[in-house]
XYZ file of C-alpha atoms in Angstrom:
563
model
C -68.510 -60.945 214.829
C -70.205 -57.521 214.558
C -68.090 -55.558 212.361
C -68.410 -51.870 210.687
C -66.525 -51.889 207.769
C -65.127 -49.152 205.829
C -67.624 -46.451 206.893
C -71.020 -48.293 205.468
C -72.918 -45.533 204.663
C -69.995 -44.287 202.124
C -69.893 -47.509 200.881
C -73.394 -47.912 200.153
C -73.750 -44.481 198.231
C -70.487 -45.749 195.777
C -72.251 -48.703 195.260
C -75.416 -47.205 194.577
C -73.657 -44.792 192.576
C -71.055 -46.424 190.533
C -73.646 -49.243 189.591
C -75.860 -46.823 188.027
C -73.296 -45.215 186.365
C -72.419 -49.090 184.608
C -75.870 -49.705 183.929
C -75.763 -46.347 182.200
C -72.851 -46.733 179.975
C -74.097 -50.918 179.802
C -77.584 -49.282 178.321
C -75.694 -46.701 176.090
C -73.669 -49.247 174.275
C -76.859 -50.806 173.030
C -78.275 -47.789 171.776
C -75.581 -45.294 170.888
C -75.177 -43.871 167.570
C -71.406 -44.887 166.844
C -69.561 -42.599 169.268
C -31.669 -39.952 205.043
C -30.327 -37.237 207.265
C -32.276 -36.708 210.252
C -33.807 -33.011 210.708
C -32.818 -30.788 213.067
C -35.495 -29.884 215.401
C -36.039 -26.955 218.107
C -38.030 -28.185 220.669
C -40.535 -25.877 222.579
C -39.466 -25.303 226.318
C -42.084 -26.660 228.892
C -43.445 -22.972 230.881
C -41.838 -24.706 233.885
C -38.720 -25.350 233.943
C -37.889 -26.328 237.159
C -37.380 -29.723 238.985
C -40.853 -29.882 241.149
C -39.659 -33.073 243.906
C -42.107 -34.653 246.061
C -40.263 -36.562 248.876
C -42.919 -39.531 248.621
C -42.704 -39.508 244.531
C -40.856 -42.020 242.888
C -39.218 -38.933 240.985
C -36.503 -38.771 243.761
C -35.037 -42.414 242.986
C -33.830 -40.651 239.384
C -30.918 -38.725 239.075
C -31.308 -36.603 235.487
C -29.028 -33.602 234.953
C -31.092 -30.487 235.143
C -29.219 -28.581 232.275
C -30.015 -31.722 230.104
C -33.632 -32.493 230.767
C -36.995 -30.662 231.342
C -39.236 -32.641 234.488
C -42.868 -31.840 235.246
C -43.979 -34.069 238.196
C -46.518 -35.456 240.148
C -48.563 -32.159 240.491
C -52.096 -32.232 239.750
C -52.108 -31.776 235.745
C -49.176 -30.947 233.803
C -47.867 -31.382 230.428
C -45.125 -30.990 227.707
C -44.694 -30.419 224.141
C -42.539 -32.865 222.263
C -42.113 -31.051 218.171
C -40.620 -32.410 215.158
C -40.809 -30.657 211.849
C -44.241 -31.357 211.215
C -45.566 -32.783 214.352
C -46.487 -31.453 217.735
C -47.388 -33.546 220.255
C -48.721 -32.877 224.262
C -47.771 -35.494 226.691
C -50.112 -34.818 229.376
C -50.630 -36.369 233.199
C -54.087 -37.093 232.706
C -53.228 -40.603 231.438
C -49.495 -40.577 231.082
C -50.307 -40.452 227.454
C -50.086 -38.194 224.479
C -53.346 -36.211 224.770
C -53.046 -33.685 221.697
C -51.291 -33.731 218.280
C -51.125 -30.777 215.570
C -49.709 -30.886 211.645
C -47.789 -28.191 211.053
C -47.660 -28.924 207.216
C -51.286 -28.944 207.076
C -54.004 -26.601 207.598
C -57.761 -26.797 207.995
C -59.528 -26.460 205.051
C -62.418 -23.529 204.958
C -65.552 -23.945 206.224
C -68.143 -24.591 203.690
C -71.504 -23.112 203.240
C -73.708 -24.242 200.652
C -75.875 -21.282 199.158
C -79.537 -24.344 199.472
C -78.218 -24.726 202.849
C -77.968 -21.387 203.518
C -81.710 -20.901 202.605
C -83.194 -23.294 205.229
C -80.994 -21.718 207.852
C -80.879 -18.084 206.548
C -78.645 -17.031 209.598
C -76.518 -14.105 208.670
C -75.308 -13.719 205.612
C -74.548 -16.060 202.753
C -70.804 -16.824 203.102
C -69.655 -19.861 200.527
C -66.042 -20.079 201.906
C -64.919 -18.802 205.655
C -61.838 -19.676 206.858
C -61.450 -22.337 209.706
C -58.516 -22.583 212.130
C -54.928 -22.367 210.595
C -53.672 -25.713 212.554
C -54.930 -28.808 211.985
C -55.397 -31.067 214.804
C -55.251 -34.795 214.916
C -55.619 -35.454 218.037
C -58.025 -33.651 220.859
C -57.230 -32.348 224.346
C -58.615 -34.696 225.279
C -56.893 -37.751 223.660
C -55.200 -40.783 225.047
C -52.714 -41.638 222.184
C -50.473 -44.641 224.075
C -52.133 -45.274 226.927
C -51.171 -48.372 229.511
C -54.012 -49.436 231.655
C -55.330 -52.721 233.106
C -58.162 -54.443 233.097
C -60.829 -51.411 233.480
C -60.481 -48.937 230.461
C -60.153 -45.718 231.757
C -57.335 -42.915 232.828
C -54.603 -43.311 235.522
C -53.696 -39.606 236.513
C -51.828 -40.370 239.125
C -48.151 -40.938 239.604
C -47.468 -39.487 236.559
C -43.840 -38.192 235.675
C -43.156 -36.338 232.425
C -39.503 -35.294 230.991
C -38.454 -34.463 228.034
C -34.533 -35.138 227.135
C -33.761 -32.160 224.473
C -30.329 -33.581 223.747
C -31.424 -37.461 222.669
C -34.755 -35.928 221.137
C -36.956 -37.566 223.372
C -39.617 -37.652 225.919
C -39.691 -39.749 229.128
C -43.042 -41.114 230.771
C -43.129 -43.237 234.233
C -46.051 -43.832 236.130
C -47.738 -46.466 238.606
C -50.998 -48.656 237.342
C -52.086 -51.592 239.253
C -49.249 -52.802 240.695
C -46.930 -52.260 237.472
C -44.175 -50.006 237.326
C -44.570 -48.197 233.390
C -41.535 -47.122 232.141
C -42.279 -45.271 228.006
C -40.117 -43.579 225.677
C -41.205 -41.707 222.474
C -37.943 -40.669 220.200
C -38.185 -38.877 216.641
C -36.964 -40.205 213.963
C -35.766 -39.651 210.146
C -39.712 -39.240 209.248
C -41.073 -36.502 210.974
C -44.032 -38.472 211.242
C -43.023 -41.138 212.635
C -41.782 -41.935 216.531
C -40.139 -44.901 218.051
C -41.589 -46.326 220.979
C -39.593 -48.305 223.846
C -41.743 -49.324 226.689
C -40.732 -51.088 229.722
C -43.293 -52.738 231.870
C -42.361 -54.538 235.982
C -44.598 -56.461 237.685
C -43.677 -54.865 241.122
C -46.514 -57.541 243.037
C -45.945 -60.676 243.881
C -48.900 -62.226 241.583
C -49.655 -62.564 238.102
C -51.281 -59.696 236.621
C -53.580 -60.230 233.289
C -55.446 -57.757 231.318
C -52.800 -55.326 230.682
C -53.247 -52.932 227.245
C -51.780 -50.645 225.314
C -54.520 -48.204 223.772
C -55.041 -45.401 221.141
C -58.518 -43.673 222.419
C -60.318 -40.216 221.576
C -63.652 -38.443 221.450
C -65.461 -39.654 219.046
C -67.771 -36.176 217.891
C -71.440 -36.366 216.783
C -71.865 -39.201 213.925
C -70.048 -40.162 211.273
C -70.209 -38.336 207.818
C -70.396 -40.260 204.596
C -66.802 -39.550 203.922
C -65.604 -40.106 207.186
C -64.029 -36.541 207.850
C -64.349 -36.970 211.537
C -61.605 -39.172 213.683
C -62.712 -42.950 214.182
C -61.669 -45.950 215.722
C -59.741 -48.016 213.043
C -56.955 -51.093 212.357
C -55.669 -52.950 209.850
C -56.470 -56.926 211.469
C -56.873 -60.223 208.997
C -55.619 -58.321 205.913
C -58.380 -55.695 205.886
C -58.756 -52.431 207.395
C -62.040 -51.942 209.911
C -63.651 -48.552 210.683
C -65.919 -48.265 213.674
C -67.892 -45.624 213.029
C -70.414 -45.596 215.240
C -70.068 -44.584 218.830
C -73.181 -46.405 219.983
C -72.150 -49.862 218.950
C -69.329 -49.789 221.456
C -71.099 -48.233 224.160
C -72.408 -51.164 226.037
C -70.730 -54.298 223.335
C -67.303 -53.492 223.256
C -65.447 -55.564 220.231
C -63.302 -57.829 220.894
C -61.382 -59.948 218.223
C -59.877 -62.546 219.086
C -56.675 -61.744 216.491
C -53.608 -59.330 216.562
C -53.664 -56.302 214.487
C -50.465 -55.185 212.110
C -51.210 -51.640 213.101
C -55.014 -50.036 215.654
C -55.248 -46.590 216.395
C -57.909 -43.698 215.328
C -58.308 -42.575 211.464
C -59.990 -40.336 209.202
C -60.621 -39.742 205.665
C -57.171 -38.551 205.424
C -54.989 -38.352 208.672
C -54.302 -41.372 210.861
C -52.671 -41.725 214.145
C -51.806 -45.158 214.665
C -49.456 -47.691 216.452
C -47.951 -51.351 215.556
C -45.965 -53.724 218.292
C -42.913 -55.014 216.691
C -43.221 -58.289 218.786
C -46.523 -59.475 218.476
C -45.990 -62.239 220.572
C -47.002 -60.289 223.570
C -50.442 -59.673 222.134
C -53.397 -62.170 222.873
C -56.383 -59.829 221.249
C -57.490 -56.869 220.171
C -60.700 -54.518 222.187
C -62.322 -51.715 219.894
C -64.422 -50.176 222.962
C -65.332 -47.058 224.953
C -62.962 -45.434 227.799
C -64.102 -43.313 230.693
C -67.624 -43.788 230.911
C -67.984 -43.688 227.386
C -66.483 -40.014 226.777
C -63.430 -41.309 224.669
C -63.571 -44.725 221.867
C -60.899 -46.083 220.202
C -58.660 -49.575 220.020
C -56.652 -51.078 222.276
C -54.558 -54.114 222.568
C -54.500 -56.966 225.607
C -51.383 -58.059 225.946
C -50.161 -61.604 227.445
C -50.295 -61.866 231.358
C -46.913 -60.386 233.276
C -45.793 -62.668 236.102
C -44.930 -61.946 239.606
C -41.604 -59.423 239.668
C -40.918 -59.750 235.885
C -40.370 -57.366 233.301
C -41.116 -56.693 229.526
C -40.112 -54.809 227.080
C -42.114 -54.041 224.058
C -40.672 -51.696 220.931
C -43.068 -50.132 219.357
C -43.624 -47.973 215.778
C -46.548 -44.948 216.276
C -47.285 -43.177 213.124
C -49.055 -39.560 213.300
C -49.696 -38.003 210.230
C -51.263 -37.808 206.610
C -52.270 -40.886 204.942
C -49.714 -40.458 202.251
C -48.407 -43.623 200.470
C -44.980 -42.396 200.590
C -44.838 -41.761 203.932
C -46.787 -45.286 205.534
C -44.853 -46.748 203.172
C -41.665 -46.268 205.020
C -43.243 -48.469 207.941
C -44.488 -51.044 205.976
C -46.667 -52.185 203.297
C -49.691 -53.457 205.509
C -50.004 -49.245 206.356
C -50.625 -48.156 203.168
C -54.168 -49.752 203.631
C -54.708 -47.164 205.912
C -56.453 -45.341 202.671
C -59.587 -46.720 201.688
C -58.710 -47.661 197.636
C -60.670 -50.888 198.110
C -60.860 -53.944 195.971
C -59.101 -51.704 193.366
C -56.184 -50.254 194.912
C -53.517 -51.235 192.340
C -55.279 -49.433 189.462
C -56.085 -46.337 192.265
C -52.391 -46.288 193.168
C -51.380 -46.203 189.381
C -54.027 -43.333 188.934
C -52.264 -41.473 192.177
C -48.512 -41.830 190.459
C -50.288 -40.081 186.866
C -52.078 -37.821 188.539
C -48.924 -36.592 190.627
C -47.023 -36.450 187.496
C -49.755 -34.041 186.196
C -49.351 -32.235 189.528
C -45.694 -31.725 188.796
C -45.935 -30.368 185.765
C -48.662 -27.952 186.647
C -48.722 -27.063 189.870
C -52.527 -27.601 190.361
C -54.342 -30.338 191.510
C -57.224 -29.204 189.385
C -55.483 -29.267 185.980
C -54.188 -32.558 186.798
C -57.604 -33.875 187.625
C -58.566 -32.625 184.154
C -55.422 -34.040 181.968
C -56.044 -37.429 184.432
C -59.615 -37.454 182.733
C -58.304 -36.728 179.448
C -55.631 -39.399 179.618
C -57.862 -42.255 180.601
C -60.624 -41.226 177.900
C -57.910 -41.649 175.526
C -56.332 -44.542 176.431
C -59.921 -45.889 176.127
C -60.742 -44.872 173.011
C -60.329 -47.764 171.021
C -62.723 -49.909 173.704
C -65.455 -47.117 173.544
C -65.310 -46.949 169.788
C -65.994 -50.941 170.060
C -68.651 -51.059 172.344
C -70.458 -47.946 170.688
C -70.347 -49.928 167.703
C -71.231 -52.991 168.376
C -74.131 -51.513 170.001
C -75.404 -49.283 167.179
C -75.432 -52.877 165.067
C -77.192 -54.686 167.529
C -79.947 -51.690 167.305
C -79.800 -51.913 163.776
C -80.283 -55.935 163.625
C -83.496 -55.405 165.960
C -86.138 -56.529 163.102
C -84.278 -59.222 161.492
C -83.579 -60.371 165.433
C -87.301 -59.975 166.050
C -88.059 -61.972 162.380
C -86.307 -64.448 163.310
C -87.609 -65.059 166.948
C -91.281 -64.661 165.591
C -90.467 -67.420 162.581
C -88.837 -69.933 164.597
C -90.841 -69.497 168.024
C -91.590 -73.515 168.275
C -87.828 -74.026 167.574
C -85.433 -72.771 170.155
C -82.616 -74.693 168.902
C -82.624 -73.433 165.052
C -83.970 -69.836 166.211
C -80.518 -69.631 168.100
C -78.648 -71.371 165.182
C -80.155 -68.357 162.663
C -79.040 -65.949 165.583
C -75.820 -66.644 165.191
C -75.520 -66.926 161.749
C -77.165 -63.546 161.956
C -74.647 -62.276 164.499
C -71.584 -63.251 162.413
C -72.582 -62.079 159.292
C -72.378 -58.665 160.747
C -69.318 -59.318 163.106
C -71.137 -58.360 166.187
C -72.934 -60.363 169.156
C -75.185 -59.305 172.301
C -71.509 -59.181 174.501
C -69.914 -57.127 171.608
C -70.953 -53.810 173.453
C -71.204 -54.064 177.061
C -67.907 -56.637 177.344
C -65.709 -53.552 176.446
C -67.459 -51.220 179.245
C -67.276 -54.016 181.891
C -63.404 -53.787 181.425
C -63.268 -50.290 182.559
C -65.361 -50.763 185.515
C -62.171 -51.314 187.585
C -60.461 -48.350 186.397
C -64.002 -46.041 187.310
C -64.221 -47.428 190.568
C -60.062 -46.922 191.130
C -60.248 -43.216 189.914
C -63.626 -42.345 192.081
C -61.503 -43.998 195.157
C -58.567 -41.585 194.123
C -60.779 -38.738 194.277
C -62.149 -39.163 197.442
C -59.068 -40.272 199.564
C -56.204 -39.270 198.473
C -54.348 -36.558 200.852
C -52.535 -34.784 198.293
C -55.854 -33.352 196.543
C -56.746 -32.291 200.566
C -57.473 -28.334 200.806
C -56.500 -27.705 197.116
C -57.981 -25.303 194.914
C -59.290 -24.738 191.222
C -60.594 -21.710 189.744
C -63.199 -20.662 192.027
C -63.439 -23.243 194.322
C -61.380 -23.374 197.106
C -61.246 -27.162 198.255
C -61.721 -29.688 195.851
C -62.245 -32.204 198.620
C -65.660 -30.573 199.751
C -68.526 -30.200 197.816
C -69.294 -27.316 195.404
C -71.142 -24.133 198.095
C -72.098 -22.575 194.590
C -73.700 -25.622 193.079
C -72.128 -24.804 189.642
C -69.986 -28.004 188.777
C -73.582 -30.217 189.523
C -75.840 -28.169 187.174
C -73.023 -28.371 184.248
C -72.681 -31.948 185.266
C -76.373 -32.534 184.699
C -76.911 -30.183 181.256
C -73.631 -32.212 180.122
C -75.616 -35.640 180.543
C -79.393 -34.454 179.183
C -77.103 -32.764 176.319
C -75.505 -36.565 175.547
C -78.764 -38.407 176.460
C -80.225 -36.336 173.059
C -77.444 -36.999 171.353
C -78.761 -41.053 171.312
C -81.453 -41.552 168.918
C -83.749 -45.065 170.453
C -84.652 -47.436 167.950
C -88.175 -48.459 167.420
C -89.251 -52.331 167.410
C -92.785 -53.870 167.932
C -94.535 -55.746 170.703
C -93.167 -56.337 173.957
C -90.096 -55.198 172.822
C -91.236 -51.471 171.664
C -93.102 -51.214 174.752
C -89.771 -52.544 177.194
C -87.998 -50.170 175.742
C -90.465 -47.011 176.210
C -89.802 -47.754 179.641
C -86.593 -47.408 179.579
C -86.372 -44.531 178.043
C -88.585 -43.169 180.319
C -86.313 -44.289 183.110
C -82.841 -42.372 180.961
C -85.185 -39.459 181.212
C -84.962 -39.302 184.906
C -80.875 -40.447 185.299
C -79.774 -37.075 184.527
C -81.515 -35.206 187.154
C -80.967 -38.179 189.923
C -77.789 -38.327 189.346
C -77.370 -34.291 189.072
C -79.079 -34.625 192.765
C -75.996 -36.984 194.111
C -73.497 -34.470 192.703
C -74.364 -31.527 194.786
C -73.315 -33.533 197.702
C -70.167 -35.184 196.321
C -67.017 -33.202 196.385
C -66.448 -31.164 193.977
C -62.964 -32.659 192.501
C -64.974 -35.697 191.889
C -67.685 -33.772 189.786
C -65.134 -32.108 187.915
C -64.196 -35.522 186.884
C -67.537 -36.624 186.425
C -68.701 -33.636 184.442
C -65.460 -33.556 182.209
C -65.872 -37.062 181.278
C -69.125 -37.394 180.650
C -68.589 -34.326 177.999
C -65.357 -36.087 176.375
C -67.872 -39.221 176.080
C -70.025 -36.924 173.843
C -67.396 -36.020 171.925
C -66.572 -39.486 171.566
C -69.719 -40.336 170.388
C -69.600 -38.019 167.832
C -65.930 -38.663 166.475
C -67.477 -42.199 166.012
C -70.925 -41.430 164.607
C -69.030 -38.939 161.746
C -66.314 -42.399 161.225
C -68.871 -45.101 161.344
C -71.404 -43.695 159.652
C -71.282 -46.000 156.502
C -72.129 -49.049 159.217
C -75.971 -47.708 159.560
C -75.868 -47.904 155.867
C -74.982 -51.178 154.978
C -76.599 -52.610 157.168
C -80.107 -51.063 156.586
C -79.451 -52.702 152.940
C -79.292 -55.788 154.130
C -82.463 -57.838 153.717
């Protein structure tokens, strides 16, 4: 099964990234000096308010009270608004499907403008921050958000009949496909969020009809960015969440897996708009594929064969909003992994509840990013001091270590035996500093998934920069980032041994040379909340290192009068 999981490219670059950053740290420990109520809602009247009849529509067999309900018929486009506190959605004919959605809590963040890409382009003048629309859309115009279809995947304009019942806070879709009579109501509930879904399906033939789905579809823009800020295809199928990324895999190979999915639907970095069928029984498989020619992708659902004259009714959850834990929460568990923590997600999640409590206190995500750092430098401590330590001895034993390989060459067994003995006399061994750094690699890869995906840190500011989720336009944070590491990179004096050895060892510090300035390249394209953390840590590490070389220093001297 051909799969793109969790955006690729993104995944790569953390890789990449965060196992440089442990062979860093893995290096340094060898050689560091000792360092309840629903909400009320107004809903938006529909521009027309009348009852449009058609005596050959299907609209005439319903008798709704006009003074209680808003109908837009069979014309040849129409559409209504449907609003809850945070949420506006368009019901449109075009598919008999919700076909735009805005967050009125949210607001686009500004555009960005980096001052290196600004000199390649040099059109106009250098702007670092310009502001972007103030509503933040989900969904597109031209969006097919709960869509019925069968077999081909594409629109069914026709038939269409749209009302919207203001007192029961709902809105009312029925239209015609294929011989079945589709019958779908969207209510608000509690969560503003979050809608309930009824949908009634009748088999008005008199065969079987197969191939019958229930789809979440939308443009899928230009390619996907490393953080995956643009809308995709994903679900949450065989306890893990897939992202599709790539419009060009489902052009002509559609996916199809042959398993039912606790929630499909279209995601981003940080918004998600989503469904999940109650009953799964009436689901045989799951498609992630184009619709209409290719101009919209998304998922969609095939659901179990209808027979001749019967009729089914599926309840249905659809979720349209942030990817907040609190909020997917209130669905159910299996939605939380709607946000990309990865292996990790416990320790991200605790990170998230200590960095909101930061948040609380300060009122800035910024600060709390910094006293997060602070916090987890501390707690730490005690595992840094270790490796740091057990690292500066092992540099320190390097002769006798080198003595005793060169007088017991033709003897493995007793050369290891006098290791040991070596090793224990001084309380330290070859794990002693790199065992302690391994333990925090879960906590470094938790805290750089909490800085890239978590909503709440989404259009937030910090002294000059206005969105700690892009990257920094004036290139500031990456410099001090990179003066920060050559500044701590001095700060480790390399021990000198001979042979093979001495000349290993030139290399590598040949190759800590260079870190610095590759990894000061990654940071100008990381966001800029992340390098804070980056560059704040990486300073607190020096200071570390120096707390411990000032308290340790006596180790350096009894050991170098040992003979």
């Amino acid at each position: 099964m051909r799969r793109l999981e969790n955006n690729q490219d993104s995944g790569r670059l953390q890789m990449a990234m965060l196992l440089s950053i442990v062979v860093y740290f893995v290096y340094m420990s060898f050689l560091e000096t000792p360092q309840s109520i629903p909400p009320t809602v107004e809903l938006p009247r529909a521009e027309n308010q009348d009852i449009l009849s058609n005596s050959n529509s299907v609209h005439n067999e319903i008798q709704i009270p006009v003074e209680t309900e808003r109908v837009i018929s069979n014309i040849p486009f129409h559409s209504a608004d449907f609003s809850t506190d945070s949420v506006t959605v368009k019901t449109t004919s075009s598919a008999g499907a919700i076909g735009d959605a805005y967050l009125s809590d949210f607001t686009n963040p500004p555009k960005i403008s980096t001052w290196w890409g600004w000199l390649f382009d040099r059109e106009g003048r250098w702007n670092p921050y310009s502001e972007g629309e103030d509503t933040l859309r989900i969904l597109t115009e031209e969006a097919s958000f709960l869509a019925v279809g069968v077999g081909e995947f594409r629109s069914y304009p026709g038939n269409v009949e749209i009302k919207v019942r203001e007192e029961k806070e709902q809105i009312f879709v029925k239209q015609k496909i294929s011989g079945i009579s589709v019958n779908k109501t969207v209510s608000k509930t509690e969560n503003p969020y979050i809608f309930d879904v009824e949908l009634k399906l009748v088999n008005t033939t008199q065969q079987k009809i197969s191939d019958i789905w229930i789809g979440n579809f939308d443009n899928m823009v230009g390619t996907s960015s490393r953080f995956l800020e643009e809308i995709r295809p994903q679900l949450y199928i065989d306890s893990g969440l897939e992202t599709f990324t790539e419009h060009e895999d489902l052009n002509s190979d559609p996916e199809t897996i042959e398993m039912k999915p606790d929630w499909f639907g279209l995601g981003s970095r940080y918004f998600l708009a989503a469904t999940e069928i109650t009953d799964q029984s009436v689901v045989e498989k799951t498609i992630v594929t184009s619709m209409d020619d290719a101009s919209k992708y998304g998922t969609a659902v095939i659901l179990a064969p209808l027979s001749a004259g019967d009729t089914r009714s599926i309840s249905m959850k659809a979720y349209i909003g942030p990817k907040s834990i609190e909020n997917l929460q209130t669905l159910s568990e299996n939605w939380t992994y709607a946000i990309d923590y990865g292996i990790f997600g416990f320790f991200s999640r605790v990170l998230l509840f200590l960095l909101k409590i930061f948040f609380h206190g300060f009122q800035n995500w910024g600060v709390a990013i910094l006293l997060l750092t602070f916090t987890i430098k501390l707690i730490f401590y005690p595992l840094t001091q270790k490796a740091f330590v057990s690292g500066r001895k092992m540099q320190l034993l390097q002769p006798q270590l080198s003595e005793i390989k060169e007088k017991y060459k033709d003897n493995q067994q007793l050369q290891a035996q006098e290791t040991m003995k070596l090793f224990q006399k001084h309380g330290t061994s070859p794990l002693g500093g790199c065992l302690p750094t391994m333990i925090q690699i879960p906590v470094w890869f938790a805290l750089y998934n909490v800085m890239l995906y978590s909503v709440e840190l989404y259009d937030s500011s910090f002294l000059y920069l206005k969105d700690l989720t892009s990257v920094d336009p004036y290139g500031f944070l990456p410099v001090l980032y990179t003066l920060l590491m050559v500044f701590q990179m001095r700060m480790t004096p390399m021990s000198s041994a001979g042979g093979s050895d001495n000349e290993m060892q030139q290399q590598m510090q040949q190759m800590m040379k260079i870190m610095p300035f590759l990894f000061g390249v990654f940071m100008f394209t990381f966001p800029s909340g992340l390098v804070l953390y980056f560059s704040l840590n990486i300073f607190l590490t020096a200071v570390q290192q120096w707390i411990i070389r000032l308290q340790f220093a006596e180790i350096e001297l009894a050991t170098s009068t040992v003979e």
